Short mmCIF file of C-alpha atoms and ligand atoms in Angstrom, two decimals:
data_model
loop_
_atom_site.label_atom_id
_atom_site.label_comp_id
_atom_site.label_asym_id
_atom_site.label_seq_id
_atom_site.Cartn_x
_atom_site.Cartn_y
_atom_site.Cartn_z
CA MET B 1 95.28 96.68 118.25
CA THR B 2 96.85 97.10 114.83
CA LEU B 3 94.65 98.36 112.07
CA SER B 4 94.63 96.77 108.68
CA ARG B 5 95.39 99.08 105.79
CA GLY B 6 92.46 100.65 104.05
CA MET B 7 90.19 100.01 107.01
CA LEU B 8 88.01 102.83 105.81
CA GLN B 9 87.51 101.38 102.37
CA ARG B 10 84.46 99.36 103.35
CA ALA B 11 81.34 100.79 101.78
CA PRO B 12 78.76 101.56 104.41
CA THR B 13 75.26 102.95 104.70
CA ILE B 14 73.55 104.26 107.79
CA GLY B 15 72.32 101.48 110.01
CA GLU B 16 74.09 98.74 108.08
CA LYS B 17 76.84 98.15 110.59
CA ARG B 18 75.10 98.97 113.83
CA VAL B 19 76.09 96.68 116.64
CA LYS B 20 73.85 96.37 119.65
CA MET B 21 75.95 97.06 122.69
CA ALA B 22 74.70 96.97 126.24
CA VAL B 23 76.54 99.87 127.88
CA ARG B 24 78.34 102.52 125.82
CA ILE B 25 80.06 105.76 126.75
CA VAL B 26 80.11 108.68 124.31
CA LEU B 27 82.58 111.41 125.17
CA GLY B 28 84.47 114.36 123.70
CA THR B 29 88.15 113.92 122.85
CA GLN B 30 89.07 117.62 122.56
CA TRP B 31 87.99 120.77 124.44
CA GLY B 32 84.26 120.15 124.11
CA ASP B 33 81.89 121.19 121.32
CA GLU B 34 82.92 118.18 119.24
CA GLY B 35 79.36 117.65 118.10
CA LYS B 36 78.51 114.98 120.68
CA GLY B 37 74.85 116.00 120.62
CA LYS B 38 74.34 114.74 117.11
CA ILE B 39 76.31 111.51 117.67
CA VAL B 40 74.39 110.73 120.86
CA ASP B 41 71.18 111.47 119.00
CA ILE B 42 72.07 108.95 116.28
CA LEU B 43 73.15 106.28 118.78
CA THR B 44 70.08 106.79 120.93
CA GLU B 45 68.08 104.90 118.35
CA ASP B 46 69.78 101.70 119.57
CA SER B 47 69.50 102.61 123.25
CA ASP B 48 66.81 102.29 125.89
CA ILE B 49 68.27 104.69 128.42
CA VAL B 50 70.48 107.79 128.00
CA VAL B 51 72.40 109.04 131.04
CA ARG B 52 74.20 112.36 131.51
CA TYR B 53 77.02 111.62 133.94
CA GLN B 54 78.78 114.92 134.70
CA GLY B 55 78.69 118.67 134.19
CA GLY B 56 75.59 120.78 134.30
CA ALA B 57 74.00 123.60 132.37
CA ASN B 58 77.46 124.62 131.09
CA ALA B 59 76.89 122.13 128.24
CA GLY B 60 75.08 122.97 125.03
CA HIS B 61 74.23 119.94 122.91
CA THR B 62 72.83 120.87 119.52
CA VAL B 63 70.66 118.52 117.47
CA VAL B 64 68.81 119.35 114.24
CA ILE B 65 65.76 117.26 113.38
CA ASP B 66 63.67 118.06 110.29
CA ASN B 67 65.25 121.53 110.12
CA GLU B 68 64.30 122.21 113.72
CA LYS B 69 67.20 123.06 116.01
CA PHE B 70 67.26 121.90 119.64
CA ILE B 71 69.93 123.02 122.12
CA LEU B 72 69.95 120.94 125.29
CA HIS B 73 71.89 122.06 128.33
CA LEU B 74 70.86 119.70 131.10
CA VAL B 75 68.32 117.27 129.70
CA PRO B 76 70.04 114.28 128.03
CA THR B 77 69.94 114.36 124.23
CA GLY B 78 67.94 111.10 124.27
CA ILE B 79 64.81 113.11 125.06
CA LEU B 80 64.43 113.86 121.34
CA HIS B 81 63.65 110.18 120.67
CA PRO B 82 60.17 109.18 121.83
CA LYS B 83 59.97 106.70 124.70
CA LYS B 84 63.66 106.69 125.64
CA ILE B 85 64.35 107.11 129.35
CA CYS B 86 66.71 109.97 130.26
CA ILE B 87 68.63 110.06 133.52
CA LEU B 88 70.69 112.76 135.20
CA GLY B 89 73.32 110.79 137.11
CA ASN B 90 74.79 111.56 140.52
CA GLY B 91 77.79 113.15 138.79
CA VAL B 92 75.70 115.97 137.33
CA VAL B 93 75.19 119.30 139.12
CA VAL B 94 71.61 120.42 138.56
CA ASP B 95 70.22 123.93 138.29
CA LEU B 96 66.53 123.22 138.82
CA GLU B 97 65.32 126.49 137.35
CA GLN B 98 67.21 125.70 134.14
CA LEU B 99 66.04 122.07 134.11
CA PHE B 100 62.36 122.90 134.40
CA SER B 101 62.53 125.73 131.89
CA GLU B 102 64.23 123.34 129.44
CA LEU B 103 61.56 120.67 130.02
CA GLN B 104 58.82 123.28 129.58
CA GLU B 105 60.34 124.45 126.30
CA LEU B 106 60.58 120.87 125.03
CA LYS B 107 56.94 120.28 125.92
CA GLU B 108 55.89 123.45 124.10
CA ARG B 109 57.73 122.17 121.04
CA GLY B 110 55.80 118.90 121.13
CA ILE B 111 58.34 116.65 122.87
CA GLU B 112 56.76 114.38 125.48
CA THR B 113 58.85 114.57 128.66
CA ASP B 114 56.51 113.19 131.32
CA GLN B 115 57.83 110.04 133.02
CA ARG B 116 60.87 110.05 130.80
CA VAL B 117 63.26 112.11 132.91
CA LEU B 118 64.67 110.70 136.13
CA ILE B 119 67.28 112.20 138.45
CA SER B 120 69.73 110.58 140.83
CA ASP B 121 68.77 111.48 144.40
CA SER B 122 72.49 112.06 145.06
CA ALA B 123 73.04 114.65 142.31
CA HIS B 124 74.08 118.01 143.74
CA LEU B 125 72.17 121.24 143.27
CA VAL B 126 73.56 124.34 141.62
CA MET B 127 72.27 127.04 143.96
CA PRO B 128 71.80 130.73 143.08
CA TYR B 129 74.80 131.69 145.23
CA HIS B 130 77.08 129.43 143.18
CA LYS B 131 76.64 131.68 140.17
CA THR B 132 77.25 134.83 142.23
CA ILE B 133 80.43 133.36 143.73
CA GLU B 134 81.67 132.31 140.29
CA ARG B 135 81.12 135.79 138.90
CA LEU B 136 83.07 137.31 141.81
CA ASP B 137 85.81 134.70 141.53
CA GLU B 138 86.33 135.23 137.80
CA LYS B 139 86.41 138.99 138.32
CA GLN B 140 88.92 138.66 141.12
CA LYS B 141 91.19 136.46 138.99
CA GLY B 142 91.39 139.22 136.37
CA LYS B 143 93.58 138.21 133.46
CA ASN B 144 94.11 134.79 135.05
CA ARG B 145 90.40 134.02 134.78
CA ILE B 146 89.34 130.60 133.50
CA GLY B 147 86.71 132.01 131.15
CA THR B 148 83.96 129.81 132.60
CA THR B 149 80.38 129.68 131.40
CA CYS B 150 79.29 131.31 134.72
CA LYS B 151 76.65 128.64 135.28
CA GLY B 152 77.82 128.01 138.84
CA ILE B 153 79.52 124.73 137.94
CA GLY B 154 82.91 125.19 139.68
CA PRO B 155 81.46 126.47 142.99
CA ALA B 156 78.82 123.69 143.04
CA TYR B 157 81.47 120.98 142.61
CA ALA B 158 83.71 122.76 145.16
CA ASP B 159 80.89 122.44 147.72
CA LYS B 160 80.42 118.79 146.79
CA ILE B 161 84.11 118.02 147.39
CA GLY B 162 84.12 120.32 150.44
CA ARG B 163 81.24 118.22 151.80
CA ILE B 164 78.77 121.04 152.25
CA GLY B 165 76.87 120.61 148.99
CA ILE B 166 73.09 120.26 148.88
CA ARG B 167 71.83 117.11 147.21
CA MET B 168 68.55 116.41 145.45
CA MET B 169 67.35 114.23 148.32
CA ASP B 170 67.85 117.14 150.75
CA LEU B 171 65.00 118.97 149.05
CA LEU B 172 62.60 116.39 150.46
CA ASP B 173 63.54 117.31 154.05
CA GLU B 174 62.77 120.99 154.54
CA GLU B 175 64.45 121.22 157.94
CA LEU B 176 67.65 119.65 156.67
CA PHE B 177 67.59 121.82 153.55
CA ASN B 178 67.31 125.02 155.62
CA LYS B 179 70.04 123.86 157.98
CA LYS B 180 72.38 123.19 155.06
CA LEU B 181 71.52 126.55 153.57
CA GLU B 182 72.46 128.30 156.83
CA GLN B 183 75.72 126.34 156.94
CA ASN B 184 76.50 127.40 153.37
CA PHE B 185 75.76 131.06 153.91
CA LYS B 186 78.07 131.01 156.94
CA ALA B 187 80.85 129.26 155.04
CA LYS B 188 80.63 131.77 152.21
CA GLU B 189 80.64 134.95 154.30
CA VAL B 190 83.95 136.01 152.81
CA TRP B 191 82.33 136.17 149.36
CA PHE B 192 79.20 137.86 150.56
CA LYS B 193 81.26 140.68 152.07
CA MET B 194 82.04 141.65 148.47
CA ILE B 195 78.41 142.35 147.61
CA SER B 196 75.80 144.58 149.22
CA LYS B 197 73.60 143.43 152.12
CA LYS B 198 70.62 143.88 149.83
CA GLU B 199 72.13 141.46 147.32
CA VAL B 200 72.91 138.90 150.05
CA PHE B 201 69.32 139.17 151.28
CA SER B 202 67.93 138.62 147.80
CA LEU B 203 70.31 135.70 147.24
CA LYS B 204 69.09 134.08 150.47
CA LYS B 205 65.49 134.55 149.40
CA LYS B 206 66.20 133.03 145.99
CA SER B 207 68.03 130.11 147.59
CA ILE B 208 65.20 129.35 150.00
CA SER B 209 62.77 129.47 147.09
CA VAL B 210 64.54 126.47 145.47
CA LEU B 211 62.36 124.46 147.88
CA LYS B 212 59.40 125.23 145.61
CA TYR B 213 60.63 122.42 143.33
CA LYS B 214 60.22 119.82 146.09
CA ASN B 215 56.93 118.34 144.85
CA LYS B 216 57.92 118.52 141.21
CA ILE B 217 61.19 116.76 141.87
CA LYS B 218 59.91 114.07 144.24
CA PRO B 219 58.51 111.68 141.59
CA LEU B 220 61.65 112.03 139.46
CA LEU B 221 64.19 110.99 142.09
CA ILE B 222 65.73 107.53 141.96
CA ASP B 223 68.79 105.69 143.14
CA ALA B 224 70.26 105.79 139.64
CA SER B 225 72.94 103.21 140.39
CA ILE B 226 70.34 100.61 141.41
CA TYR B 227 68.07 101.54 138.50
CA LEU B 228 70.85 101.28 135.92
CA ASN B 229 72.34 98.05 137.26
CA GLU B 230 68.87 96.46 137.25
CA ALA B 231 68.48 97.65 133.65
CA ILE B 232 71.83 96.05 132.75
CA LYS B 233 70.59 92.74 134.20
CA LYS B 234 67.55 93.04 131.93
CA ARG B 235 69.90 93.51 128.93
CA LYS B 236 68.78 97.09 128.32
CA ASN B 237 71.01 99.25 126.14
CA ILE B 238 72.43 102.22 128.00
CA LEU B 239 74.20 105.23 126.55
CA LEU B 240 76.33 107.28 128.93
CA GLU B 241 76.60 110.80 127.54
CA SER B 242 79.37 113.16 128.58
CA ALA B 243 79.42 116.94 128.37
CA GLN B 244 82.54 119.05 127.61
CA GLY B 245 85.68 117.14 126.53
CA THR B 246 88.71 115.22 127.78
CA LEU B 247 91.00 118.28 127.69
CA LEU B 248 88.59 119.99 130.08
CA ASP B 249 88.75 117.13 132.62
CA VAL B 250 89.83 118.40 136.04
CA ASP B 251 92.54 115.70 136.20
CA PHE B 252 93.45 115.06 132.57
CA GLY B 253 92.81 118.45 131.01
CA THR B 254 94.78 121.66 130.77
CA TYR B 255 94.45 122.38 134.50
CA PRO B 256 93.48 124.93 135.81
CA TYR B 257 91.82 125.89 132.52
CA VAL B 258 89.31 123.06 132.84
CA THR B 259 85.82 122.38 134.06
CA SER B 260 85.36 120.95 137.56
CA SER B 261 84.24 117.44 136.64
CA HIS B 262 85.36 114.33 134.75
CA PRO B 263 84.15 114.28 131.13
CA THR B 264 86.33 111.18 130.65
CA ALA B 265 85.44 107.48 130.58
CA GLY B 266 86.32 107.06 134.24
CA GLY B 267 83.89 109.85 135.05
CA ALA B 268 81.07 107.84 133.50
CA CYS B 269 81.41 105.14 136.17
CA ILE B 270 81.72 107.63 139.03
CA GLY B 271 78.86 109.76 137.73
CA SER B 272 76.37 106.97 137.13
CA GLY B 273 77.09 104.22 139.63
CA ILE B 274 77.86 101.66 136.91
CA GLY B 275 81.07 99.74 137.61
CA PRO B 276 83.89 99.66 135.03
CA THR B 277 83.47 95.96 134.19
CA ARG B 278 79.93 96.69 132.98
CA ILE B 279 81.09 99.10 130.27
CA ASP B 280 81.09 97.47 126.82
CA GLU B 281 82.34 100.26 124.61
CA VAL B 282 83.91 103.73 124.80
CA ILE B 283 83.27 106.01 121.83
CA GLY B 284 85.26 109.20 121.30
CA VAL B 285 83.82 112.10 119.32
CA THR B 286 86.42 114.14 117.43
CA LYS B 287 85.84 117.26 115.37
CA ALA B 288 87.81 117.26 112.08
CA TYR B 289 89.65 120.34 113.39
CA THR B 290 89.99 121.78 116.90
CA THR B 291 88.12 124.42 118.86
CA ARG B 292 88.23 125.77 122.36
CA VAL B 293 86.03 128.24 124.19
CA GLY B 294 87.31 130.09 127.23
CA ASP B 295 90.89 130.74 128.25
CA GLY B 296 93.88 128.38 128.39
CA PRO B 297 96.59 126.98 126.12
CA PHE B 298 95.67 125.84 122.60
CA PRO B 299 98.80 124.95 120.60
CA THR B 300 97.20 124.68 117.13
CA GLU B 301 95.08 127.83 117.45
CA LEU B 302 94.81 129.89 114.27
CA ASN B 303 94.73 133.63 114.78
CA ASP B 304 94.50 134.30 111.06
CA THR B 305 92.01 134.10 108.21
CA PHE B 306 92.01 130.28 108.35
CA GLY B 307 90.76 130.51 111.94
CA GLU B 308 88.15 133.01 110.86
CA ILE B 309 87.00 130.77 107.99
CA LEU B 310 86.67 127.74 110.29
CA ARG B 311 84.68 129.81 112.80
CA LYS B 312 82.34 131.08 110.12
CA LYS B 313 81.89 127.82 108.20
CA GLY B 314 81.63 125.72 111.34
CA ASN B 315 79.38 128.25 113.08
CA GLU B 316 81.79 128.08 115.98
CA PHE B 317 79.97 130.11 118.58
CA GLY B 318 79.21 128.69 122.03
CA ALA B 319 75.77 127.06 122.27
CA THR B 320 75.55 128.10 125.92
CA THR B 321 77.21 131.51 126.07
CA GLY B 322 77.31 132.58 122.41
CA ARG B 323 81.04 133.31 122.76
CA PRO B 324 83.12 132.90 119.57
CA ARG B 325 85.10 129.67 119.79
CA ARG B 326 88.84 129.72 119.19
CA CYS B 327 89.60 127.59 116.12
CA GLY B 328 92.67 125.66 114.98
CA TRP B 329 94.03 122.60 113.17
CA LEU B 330 93.46 119.05 114.27
CA ASP B 331 95.92 118.12 117.01
CA LEU B 332 96.97 114.47 117.17
CA VAL B 333 99.00 115.05 120.34
CA ILE B 334 95.93 115.87 122.41
CA LEU B 335 93.98 113.12 120.64
CA LYS B 336 96.56 110.47 121.54
CA HIS B 337 96.28 111.64 125.15
CA SER B 338 92.48 111.24 124.89
CA VAL B 339 92.74 107.80 123.31
CA ARG B 340 94.91 106.65 126.23
CA VAL B 341 93.06 108.13 129.22
CA ASN B 342 89.70 106.97 127.87
CA ALA B 343 90.84 103.66 126.33
CA LEU B 344 88.78 104.54 123.26
CA ASP B 345 87.32 101.67 121.24
CA LYS B 346 86.23 103.74 118.27
CA LEU B 347 85.87 107.24 116.92
CA ALA B 348 83.12 109.36 115.44
CA ILE B 349 84.44 112.22 113.27
CA THR B 350 82.28 115.33 113.05
CA LYS B 351 82.13 118.51 110.98
CA LEU B 352 84.22 117.04 108.19
CA ASP B 353 82.30 119.17 105.68
CA VAL B 354 83.64 122.36 107.30
CA LEU B 355 87.02 121.53 105.72
CA ASP B 356 85.54 121.08 102.23
CA GLN B 357 87.08 124.20 100.65
CA ILE B 358 90.15 124.58 102.87
CA GLU B 359 93.54 124.42 101.13
CA PRO B 360 95.92 123.20 102.48
CA ILE B 361 94.75 121.29 105.56
CA LEU B 362 97.27 120.91 108.38
CA VAL B 363 97.40 118.29 111.11
CA CYS B 364 99.62 118.63 114.19
CA VAL B 365 101.67 115.45 114.61
CA GLY B 366 103.95 116.55 117.46
CA TYR B 367 105.22 119.48 119.52
CA LYS B 368 108.56 121.24 119.68
CA TYR B 369 109.65 122.99 122.86
CA LYS B 370 112.72 125.25 122.82
CA ASN B 371 113.41 123.95 119.30
CA LYS B 372 113.48 120.30 120.38
CA LYS B 373 110.79 117.72 119.62
CA ILE B 374 109.13 116.56 122.82
CA GLU B 375 107.29 113.33 123.54
CA GLY B 376 103.59 113.31 124.26
CA PHE B 377 101.30 115.88 125.79
CA PRO B 378 103.03 118.12 128.37
CA LYS B 379 101.05 118.56 131.57
CA ALA B 380 103.03 121.59 132.76
CA LEU B 381 101.25 124.66 131.45
CA ASN B 382 104.41 126.77 131.19
CA ILE B 383 105.53 124.24 128.54
CA LEU B 384 102.14 123.81 126.85
CA TRP B 385 101.72 127.58 126.47
CA ASN B 386 105.03 127.68 124.58
CA VAL B 387 105.12 124.57 122.40
CA GLU B 388 105.39 124.88 118.65
CA PRO B 389 103.22 122.46 116.66
CA ILE B 390 104.86 120.23 114.05
CA TYR B 391 102.49 119.98 111.10
CA LYS B 392 101.87 117.48 108.33
CA GLU B 393 100.27 119.10 105.31
CA PHE B 394 97.40 117.60 103.33
CA SER B 395 96.13 118.96 100.09
CA GLY B 396 92.44 119.83 100.50
CA TRP B 397 89.73 117.86 98.69
CA LYS B 398 87.91 121.03 97.57
CA ASN B 399 84.75 119.06 96.98
CA LYS B 400 81.42 119.00 98.71
CA THR B 401 81.15 116.24 101.33
CA CYS B 402 78.22 117.90 103.06
CA GLY B 403 75.26 115.55 103.31
CA LEU B 404 77.06 112.44 101.98
CA THR B 405 75.83 109.18 103.48
CA ASN B 406 78.03 106.66 101.71
CA TYR B 407 81.73 106.24 102.36
CA LYS B 408 82.58 105.41 98.77
CA ASP B 409 81.29 108.82 97.67
CA LEU B 410 83.91 110.69 99.69
CA PRO B 411 86.76 112.23 97.65
CA ASP B 412 90.01 110.20 97.78
CA LYS B 413 91.78 113.09 99.50
CA THR B 414 89.16 113.07 102.26
CA LYS B 415 89.63 109.33 102.69
CA ARG B 416 93.39 109.89 102.96
CA TYR B 417 92.85 112.49 105.70
CA LEU B 418 90.57 110.15 107.63
CA GLU B 419 92.84 107.14 107.20
CA PHE B 420 95.77 109.17 108.48
CA ILE B 421 93.83 110.04 111.65
CA GLU B 422 92.76 106.44 112.10
CA LYS B 423 96.25 105.03 111.66
CA SER B 424 97.95 107.67 113.81
CA LEU B 425 95.54 107.08 116.68
CA ASP B 426 95.22 103.32 116.17
CA VAL B 427 91.47 103.59 116.71
CA PRO B 428 88.91 102.79 114.01
CA ILE B 429 86.54 105.46 112.77
CA PHE B 430 83.01 104.02 112.72
CA LEU B 431 80.92 107.10 112.04
CA ILE B 432 81.46 110.31 110.08
CA SER B 433 79.13 113.27 110.40
CA THR B 434 78.82 115.25 107.17
CA GLY B 435 76.37 117.96 108.16
CA PHE B 436 74.25 119.20 111.02
CA LYS B 437 71.12 117.19 110.20
CA ARG B 438 70.44 113.80 111.83
CA GLU B 439 70.58 111.91 108.54
CA GLU B 440 73.80 113.53 107.28
CA ALA B 441 76.18 110.81 108.44
CA ILE B 442 78.19 107.87 107.18
CA PHE B 443 78.41 104.60 109.09
CA VAL B 444 81.76 103.07 108.17
P1 IMP V 1 82.81 125.86 133.51
O1 IMP V 1 82.54 124.44 133.12
O2 IMP V 1 81.66 126.77 133.26
O3 IMP V 1 83.38 125.95 134.89
O4 IMP V 1 83.98 126.42 132.53
C1 IMP V 1 85.31 125.92 132.59
C2 IMP V 1 85.91 125.85 131.20
O5 IMP V 1 85.24 124.85 130.45
C3 IMP V 1 85.77 127.13 130.38
O6 IMP V 1 86.89 127.24 129.54
C4 IMP V 1 84.53 126.89 129.55
O7 IMP V 1 84.51 127.66 128.38
C5 IMP V 1 84.70 125.41 129.26
N1 IMP V 1 83.43 124.73 128.99
C6 IMP V 1 82.46 124.43 129.87
N2 IMP V 1 81.45 123.79 129.27
C7 IMP V 1 81.78 123.69 127.98
C8 IMP V 1 81.15 123.08 126.85
O8 IMP V 1 80.06 122.51 126.92
N3 IMP V 1 81.83 123.18 125.69
C9 IMP V 1 83.04 123.76 125.57
N4 IMP V 1 83.67 124.32 126.60
C10 IMP V 1 83.05 124.29 127.80
#
């Protein structure tokens, strides 16, 4: 697709250009924390069902409604819109203690959750021992640690792939559940030798006690693939919500500094049971600059006052762990990689207002390795750790864009920045977020 010049010149208002689509994927194009929560929240208005398709409680989706802040880890963001159905797909790994505490908190804050949350019977459980193993594993790796969220995500997916994971449906069969638990404790003996017998005993007790959720979970379990495909036949609008970002994908990210699932478009099919030909649109969410939390290469990282300013202005602290996020300039190399692996149809740009007073603003347009320009995004980490970004400089707009809802009100310099992104990536921008509140957005 070739974009026409001045694509962003159309004057929009919220809601004016909304297109009803049947099945849409919303995903992160960077290292997570792109502000997907808010975008999903806006798009939920046009949806009947919102599905989380991968990840677990490692995510932290922040939405602000009427000055009230909600951070959702496991429950799909759609829960904040009355009557929408929220589904945890088979691709999600579920920590039941976290899920029910999140639902309880929502209820206490006046959000109706009854009969609105459904879970795939094939989704795997994050068990208490997964978190213990992760803690031991990260410690053992020392300076080569991944910097995970320690929510048990990696070990839970490892068990899934290793074919010893415990699925939601197993909770309904106590005998099978206990048998699987025994099998798991045997398989993990090597880890449990690293902790005291007392700790192993308490871990076993905690793991057995997961059975207490059996009756609570029973009415929520569905075959999500059947449910969703029936919904598609009935022309329902479905939003498939990813957690994390493309550069954290276990195949397409900066491996091994990644999460253990597929936050990409392909992952949406695998994690929901909806086939690829049923997907109507793939939407990428891109922050106007770049952040990363945890370890791993980050070519445009700023270890100077600019980085500090972005962190402060953008409130770049992990919603799940509170860790300060590493901040840097927008990187078109990683974004082109994201556009390709996800076949993005359109982009939502977030946190544009964070750049309001920055001068100058840099955008990485390529990498140099050993003083030579290289093509594309290098998969080999020994190269990625050592690339030198090639920057294009923009003069900052030094004007307030925070809260704007009309494209024509954006400063010309801001429009130039956005048009450059659009043209470089060959993907149209359809939505610009200009603040943390639901209504602070521009539909282009
Ligand atoms: P894990 O998903 O907890 O295994 O962590 C693996 C890597 O993904 C670490 O670098 C985490 O910081 C990162 N990560 C996991 N979830 C998120 C997220 O929601 N936002 C940003 N980074 C994340």
